[in-house]
Short mmCIF file of C-alpha atoms and ligand atoms in Angstrom, two decimals:
data_model
loop_
_atom_site.label_atom_id
_atom_site.label_comp_id
_atom_site.label_asym_id
_atom_site.label_seq_id
_atom_site.Cartn_x
_atom_site.Cartn_y
_atom_site.Cartn_z
CA MET O 1 2.59 27.36 -4.97
CA PRO O 2 1.09 24.04 -3.62
CA ILE O 3 -2.09 22.85 -5.29
CA ASP O 4 -4.88 22.22 -2.77
CA MET O 5 -6.17 18.74 -3.75
CA ALA O 6 -6.58 15.57 -1.75
CA ALA O 7 -3.60 13.14 -2.31
CA ASN O 8 -3.53 9.43 -2.72
CA ARG O 9 -7.14 9.21 -3.85
CA TYR O 10 -6.97 6.07 -6.10
CA GLY O 11 -9.89 7.14 -8.17
CA SER O 12 -11.79 5.01 -10.73
CA ILE O 13 -9.25 5.00 -13.58
CA ALA O 14 -6.35 4.42 -11.23
CA ALA O 15 -8.24 1.52 -9.56
CA GLU O 16 -9.09 -0.06 -12.97
CA ILE O 17 -5.41 0.26 -14.01
CA TYR O 18 -4.31 -1.25 -10.71
CA ASP O 19 -6.03 -4.47 -11.34
CA ILE O 20 -4.98 -4.76 -14.94
CA ASP O 21 -1.36 -3.89 -14.14
CA LYS O 22 -1.05 -6.09 -11.01
CA PRO O 23 -2.96 -9.35 -11.34
CA TYR O 24 -2.81 -11.75 -8.41
CA PHE O 25 0.70 -13.10 -7.78
CA ALA O 26 2.30 -10.88 -10.42
CA LEU O 27 4.48 -9.22 -7.77
CA PRO O 28 6.80 -11.32 -5.56
CA ASP O 29 5.18 -10.04 -2.28
CA THR O 30 2.20 -12.29 -2.16
CA ARG O 31 4.06 -15.53 -2.13
CA PHE O 32 6.54 -14.11 0.35
CA HIS O 33 3.85 -13.04 2.76
CA LEU O 34 1.76 -16.17 2.35
CA GLU O 35 4.86 -18.18 3.31
CA ARG O 36 5.32 -16.02 6.36
CA PHE O 37 1.70 -16.41 7.48
CA ALA O 38 1.36 -20.20 6.44
CA GLY O 39 -0.77 -21.79 9.31
CA PHE O 40 -1.24 -18.55 11.18
CA ASP O 41 -4.37 -18.91 13.24
CA ARG O 42 -5.02 -15.38 14.55
CA PRO O 43 -6.98 -12.72 12.70
CA ILE O 44 -4.94 -10.59 10.41
CA LEU O 45 -5.71 -6.87 9.51
CA GLU O 46 -4.63 -5.50 6.13
CA PRO O 47 -4.80 -1.65 6.19
CA ALA O 48 -4.89 -0.13 2.75
CA CYS O 49 -6.16 -3.38 1.32
CA GLY O 50 -7.07 -1.72 -1.95
CA SER O 51 -8.80 -4.05 -4.50
CA GLY O 52 -7.80 -7.20 -2.67
CA ARG O 53 -4.69 -8.09 -4.61
CA THR O 54 -3.23 -9.50 -1.33
CA LEU O 55 -6.45 -10.06 0.71
CA VAL O 56 -8.02 -12.47 -1.78
CA PRO O 57 -5.09 -14.87 -1.98
CA PHE O 58 -4.87 -14.70 1.77
CA LEU O 59 -8.55 -15.69 2.14
CA GLN O 60 -8.03 -18.48 -0.44
CA ALA O 61 -5.17 -19.70 1.69
CA GLY O 62 -7.56 -20.09 4.62
CA LEU O 63 -6.36 -17.08 6.58
CA ASP O 64 -8.83 -14.89 8.52
CA VAL O 65 -8.23 -11.36 7.01
CA THR O 66 -9.97 -8.08 7.62
CA GLY O 67 -9.24 -5.07 5.42
CA PHE O 68 -10.00 -1.39 5.11
CA ASP O 69 -9.15 1.28 2.53
CA PRO O 70 -10.24 4.91 2.03
CA SER O 71 -10.84 4.63 -1.69
CA GLY O 72 -14.43 3.76 -2.44
CA GLU O 73 -13.36 2.61 -6.03
CA MET O 74 -10.61 0.26 -4.74
CA LEU O 75 -12.88 -1.08 -1.91
CA GLU O 76 -15.76 -1.77 -4.30
CA ARG O 77 -13.36 -3.79 -6.48
CA CYS O 78 -12.21 -5.61 -3.46
CA ARG O 79 -15.75 -6.56 -2.45
CA VAL O 80 -16.56 -7.86 -5.92
CA ARG O 81 -13.32 -9.85 -6.11
CA CYS O 82 -13.90 -11.37 -2.69
CA ALA O 83 -17.50 -12.26 -3.66
CA ASP O 84 -16.32 -13.84 -6.93
CA ALA O 85 -13.93 -15.96 -4.92
CA GLY O 86 -16.77 -16.93 -2.50
CA PHE O 87 -15.77 -14.79 0.47
CA ALA O 88 -17.43 -11.94 2.38
CA PRO O 89 -14.78 -10.54 4.74
CA ASP O 90 -15.01 -7.55 7.00
CA LEU O 91 -14.12 -4.70 4.63
CA SER O 92 -14.67 -1.03 5.60
CA ARG O 93 -13.86 2.49 4.33
CA GLN O 94 -11.31 3.83 6.73
CA ARG O 95 -7.88 5.51 6.76
CA CYS O 96 -4.76 4.41 8.50
CA GLU O 97 -4.83 7.76 10.41
CA ASP O 98 -8.14 7.12 12.26
CA PHE O 99 -9.26 3.54 11.72
CA ALA O 100 -10.81 1.75 14.72
CA TYR O 101 -11.90 -1.79 15.60
CA ASP O 102 -13.34 -2.88 18.91
CA ARG O 103 -11.12 -6.08 18.71
CA ARG O 104 -7.34 -6.76 18.34
CA PHE O 105 -5.48 -8.64 15.63
CA GLY O 106 -2.78 -11.28 15.71
CA ALA O 107 -1.02 -9.48 12.87
CA ILE O 108 -1.13 -6.34 10.75
CA LEU O 109 0.25 -6.58 7.21
CA ILE O 110 0.90 -3.66 4.83
CA PRO O 111 2.48 -4.92 1.58
CA VAL O 112 4.08 -3.06 -1.36
CA GLY O 113 5.02 0.13 0.39
CA SER O 114 1.51 1.53 1.01
CA PHE O 115 2.79 2.87 4.36
CA THR O 116 4.72 5.49 2.50
CA LEU O 117 1.31 7.05 1.56
CA ILE O 118 1.27 8.39 5.08
CA ASP O 119 3.26 11.35 3.94
CA ASP O 120 3.86 13.17 7.16
CA PHE O 121 6.32 12.04 9.90
CA ALA O 122 4.08 12.86 12.91
CA ALA O 123 1.04 11.26 11.31
CA ALA O 124 2.99 8.19 10.42
CA MET O 125 4.25 7.77 14.01
CA ALA O 126 0.64 8.14 15.25
CA VAL O 127 -0.35 5.46 12.77
CA LEU O 128 2.34 3.04 14.07
CA ARG O 129 1.02 3.60 17.60
CA ARG O 130 -2.55 2.95 16.39
CA PHE O 131 -1.31 -0.31 14.77
CA ARG O 132 0.28 -1.28 18.05
CA ASP O 133 -2.92 -0.52 19.94
CA HIS O 134 -4.78 -2.80 17.57
CA LEU O 135 -2.49 -5.76 18.04
CA GLU O 136 -2.74 -8.46 20.63
CA SER O 137 0.23 -8.69 22.98
CA GLY O 138 2.83 -10.59 21.03
CA GLY O 139 1.10 -9.72 17.68
CA VAL O 140 3.24 -8.95 14.67
CA LEU O 141 3.40 -5.97 12.40
CA VAL O 142 4.77 -6.60 8.91
CA ILE O 143 5.49 -3.64 6.57
CA ASP O 144 6.98 -3.41 3.12
CA LEU O 145 8.81 -0.15 2.61
CA GLN O 146 10.51 1.57 -0.26
CA GLY O 147 13.71 3.32 0.75
CA LEU O 148 15.26 6.68 0.15
CA ASN O 149 16.37 5.69 -3.32
CA PHE O 150 12.75 6.40 -4.36
CA LEU O 151 12.90 9.89 -2.94
CA ALA O 152 16.11 10.52 -4.99
CA GLY O 153 14.35 9.16 -8.14
CA GLY O 154 11.40 10.74 -9.72
CA GLN O 155 11.75 9.91 -13.44
CA PRO O 156 8.64 10.60 -15.46
CA ASP O 157 6.35 7.56 -15.59
CA ARG O 158 4.41 6.95 -18.80
CA ARG O 159 2.44 3.75 -19.47
CA ARG O 160 -0.59 2.36 -21.10
CA TRP O 161 -2.92 -0.53 -20.93
CA SER O 162 -5.81 -2.13 -22.80
CA ALA O 163 -8.94 -2.53 -20.76
CA PRO O 164 -11.12 -5.69 -21.10
CA ASN O 165 -13.76 -3.58 -22.93
CA GLY O 166 -11.25 -2.32 -25.51
CA ASP O 167 -10.66 1.11 -23.90
CA LEU O 168 -7.06 2.40 -24.03
CA LEU O 169 -6.00 3.58 -20.54
CA THR O 170 -3.02 5.84 -20.20
CA CYS O 171 -1.09 7.18 -17.24
CA GLY O 172 1.46 9.91 -17.04
CA GLY O 173 3.18 10.67 -13.78
CA ILE O 174 5.47 13.66 -13.24
CA ARG O 175 7.33 14.43 -9.97
CA THR O 176 5.93 17.85 -8.93
CA ALA O 177 7.61 18.30 -5.56
CA THR O 178 10.47 16.81 -3.65
CA ASP O 179 11.05 17.89 -0.02
CA LEU O 180 14.39 16.50 1.27
CA LEU O 181 13.78 17.84 4.83
CA ARG O 182 10.45 15.98 5.23
CA GLN O 183 11.58 13.10 3.00
CA ARG O 184 8.38 13.61 0.98
CA ALA O 185 7.70 13.51 -2.74
CA GLU O 186 4.63 14.46 -4.72
CA THR O 187 3.80 13.01 -8.16
CA THR O 188 1.04 14.32 -10.30
CA TYR O 189 -0.67 11.52 -12.36
CA ARG O 190 -2.78 12.25 -15.32
CA TYR O 191 -5.02 9.32 -16.19
CA GLU O 192 -6.88 9.08 -19.50
CA ARG O 193 -9.46 6.85 -21.09
CA TRP O 194 -9.48 6.69 -24.87
CA ARG O 195 -12.24 4.96 -26.79
CA ASP O 196 -12.22 4.54 -30.59
CA GLY O 197 -9.43 7.08 -30.80
CA THR O 198 -11.28 9.73 -28.75
CA LEU O 199 -10.32 10.93 -25.27
CA VAL O 200 -13.47 10.26 -23.20
CA GLU O 201 -12.23 10.78 -19.68
CA THR O 202 -9.39 12.39 -17.74
CA GLN O 203 -8.56 12.25 -14.09
CA ILE O 204 -5.76 13.92 -12.14
CA ASP O 205 -4.56 12.25 -9.01
CA LEU O 206 -1.85 13.52 -6.70
CA MET O 207 0.32 10.91 -5.06
CA ALA O 208 2.23 12.07 -1.95
CA GLN O 209 4.67 9.74 -0.21
CA ARG O 210 7.09 9.95 2.65
CA TYR O 211 10.18 7.75 2.36
CA TRP O 212 12.11 6.30 5.32
CA GLY O 213 15.67 5.51 6.09
CA LEU O 214 16.57 2.06 7.27
CA ASP O 215 17.64 2.83 10.81
CA GLU O 216 15.11 5.67 11.02
CA PHE O 217 12.26 3.23 10.50
CA ARG O 218 13.70 0.69 12.97
CA LEU O 219 13.87 3.53 15.57
CA ALA O 220 10.34 4.65 14.69
CA LEU O 221 8.98 1.14 15.31
CA GLU O 222 10.76 1.02 18.64
CA ALA O 223 9.48 4.54 19.56
CA ALA O 224 5.96 3.44 18.82
CA GLY O 225 6.30 0.53 21.31
CA PHE O 226 7.37 -2.43 19.14
CA GLY O 227 10.26 -4.73 19.90
CA GLU O 228 12.18 -7.53 18.17
CA VAL O 229 12.44 -5.52 14.95
CA THR O 230 13.91 -7.38 12.00
CA VAL O 231 14.30 -6.39 8.36
CA CYS O 232 15.09 -8.18 5.15
CA GLY O 233 15.60 -7.02 1.59
CA GLY O 234 14.18 -7.94 -1.86
CA TYR O 235 11.61 -10.35 -0.42
CA ASP O 236 14.49 -12.66 0.49
CA ARG O 237 14.31 -13.71 4.17
CA SER O 238 17.85 -15.09 4.04
CA ARG O 239 19.48 -11.70 3.72
CA GLY O 240 19.45 -8.14 4.94
CA PRO O 241 18.64 -4.96 2.92
CA ARG O 242 20.72 -3.72 0.07
CA GLN O 243 20.90 -0.26 -1.46
CA SER O 244 19.56 -1.56 -4.74
CA ASP O 245 16.49 -3.15 -3.14
CA ARG O 246 13.14 -1.82 -4.25
CA VAL O 247 11.50 -3.03 -1.07
CA TRP O 248 12.56 -3.83 2.47
CA THR O 249 10.27 -5.87 4.76
CA PHE O 250 10.17 -4.90 8.45
CA GLU O 251 8.73 -7.13 11.08
CA ALA O 252 8.16 -6.05 14.65
CA VAL O 253 6.34 -7.46 17.70
CA ALA O 254 3.75 -5.55 19.79
C1 SAM G 1 -0.54 0.43 -3.66
S1 SAM G 1 -2.20 0.20 -3.21
C2 SAM G 1 -2.09 -1.25 -2.28
C3 SAM G 1 -3.31 -2.08 -2.21
C4 SAM G 1 -3.20 -3.51 -1.59
N1 SAM G 1 -2.65 -3.49 -0.19
C5 SAM G 1 -2.30 -4.47 -2.46
O1 SAM G 1 -1.59 -5.27 -1.86
O2 SAM G 1 -2.33 -4.39 -3.67
C6 SAM G 1 -2.35 1.48 -1.93
C7 SAM G 1 -3.72 1.56 -1.24
O3 SAM G 1 -3.55 2.54 -0.13
C8 SAM G 1 -4.81 3.21 -0.06
N2 SAM G 1 -4.52 4.49 0.77
C9 SAM G 1 -4.14 5.67 0.39
N3 SAM G 1 -4.06 6.51 1.44
C10 SAM G 1 -4.36 5.79 2.48
C11 SAM G 1 -4.43 6.08 3.92
N4 SAM G 1 -4.12 7.25 4.34
N5 SAM G 1 -4.81 5.08 4.78
C12 SAM G 1 -5.16 3.85 4.33
N6 SAM G 1 -5.03 3.47 3.01
C13 SAM G 1 -4.62 4.44 2.12
C14 SAM G 1 -5.17 3.49 -1.46
O4 SAM G 1 -6.52 3.77 -1.51
C15 SAM G 1 -4.81 2.20 -2.16
O5 SAM G 1 -5.85 1.31 -2.18
#
């Protein structure tokens, strides 16, 4: 029986782990996207900006970036990290499904596969149309996407980290549902905080993701009104996607 709980919450322990696990520039995407947007002089929107892992380096590179995220914990971290770096960008608590701005952007960027967190096909299509409606004519949409190999996977995920205050943070993720018809997977994560050998906090977060096929996503972009769709694999602009890629990067023009 499905458990009725909000998915993709990114609660406080998940948010704390995110920043320990993924410091600025630890993943290859930031340099790749910074190279793409070097000298870009139009405003950029980063939906699902999280704690600013991408947004802060973009601001430091002189780019005009606005972000939103539904997780209060991630967004608060983003605000603090922007302020620490001397920036106060437009950040708001919104979701991809119903975000709104009274202005348009020159680009929308969603790195590291966050788009898969829109776990329903119809909802994701509506989000792509909403992205197009928030782009200037000729504006670009750049989306990193994990492919169907992730749907087929689902190995248990067990990891641990030391927090700056000495707490031990642990995470155990178990695939709890795989729906091949809807290309959707659910993973239940149990986060724990241990202090002086004692378990002091536990949080359960459900992650629900919809994975896309290569041609399916190209068609989805076109159906949402985008043109000039291109895709590369492995953060390497010189080549197309491969089966073994962890990430494909799509670019399309509004
Ligand atoms: C993998 S993190 C990515 C954060 C950031 N973009 C980065 O580059 O590190 C995914 C983010 O998506 C957010 N998220 C989850 N569901 C969302 C939704 N429906 N709409 C927008 N953001 C969502 C989460 O709160 C989380 O901060």
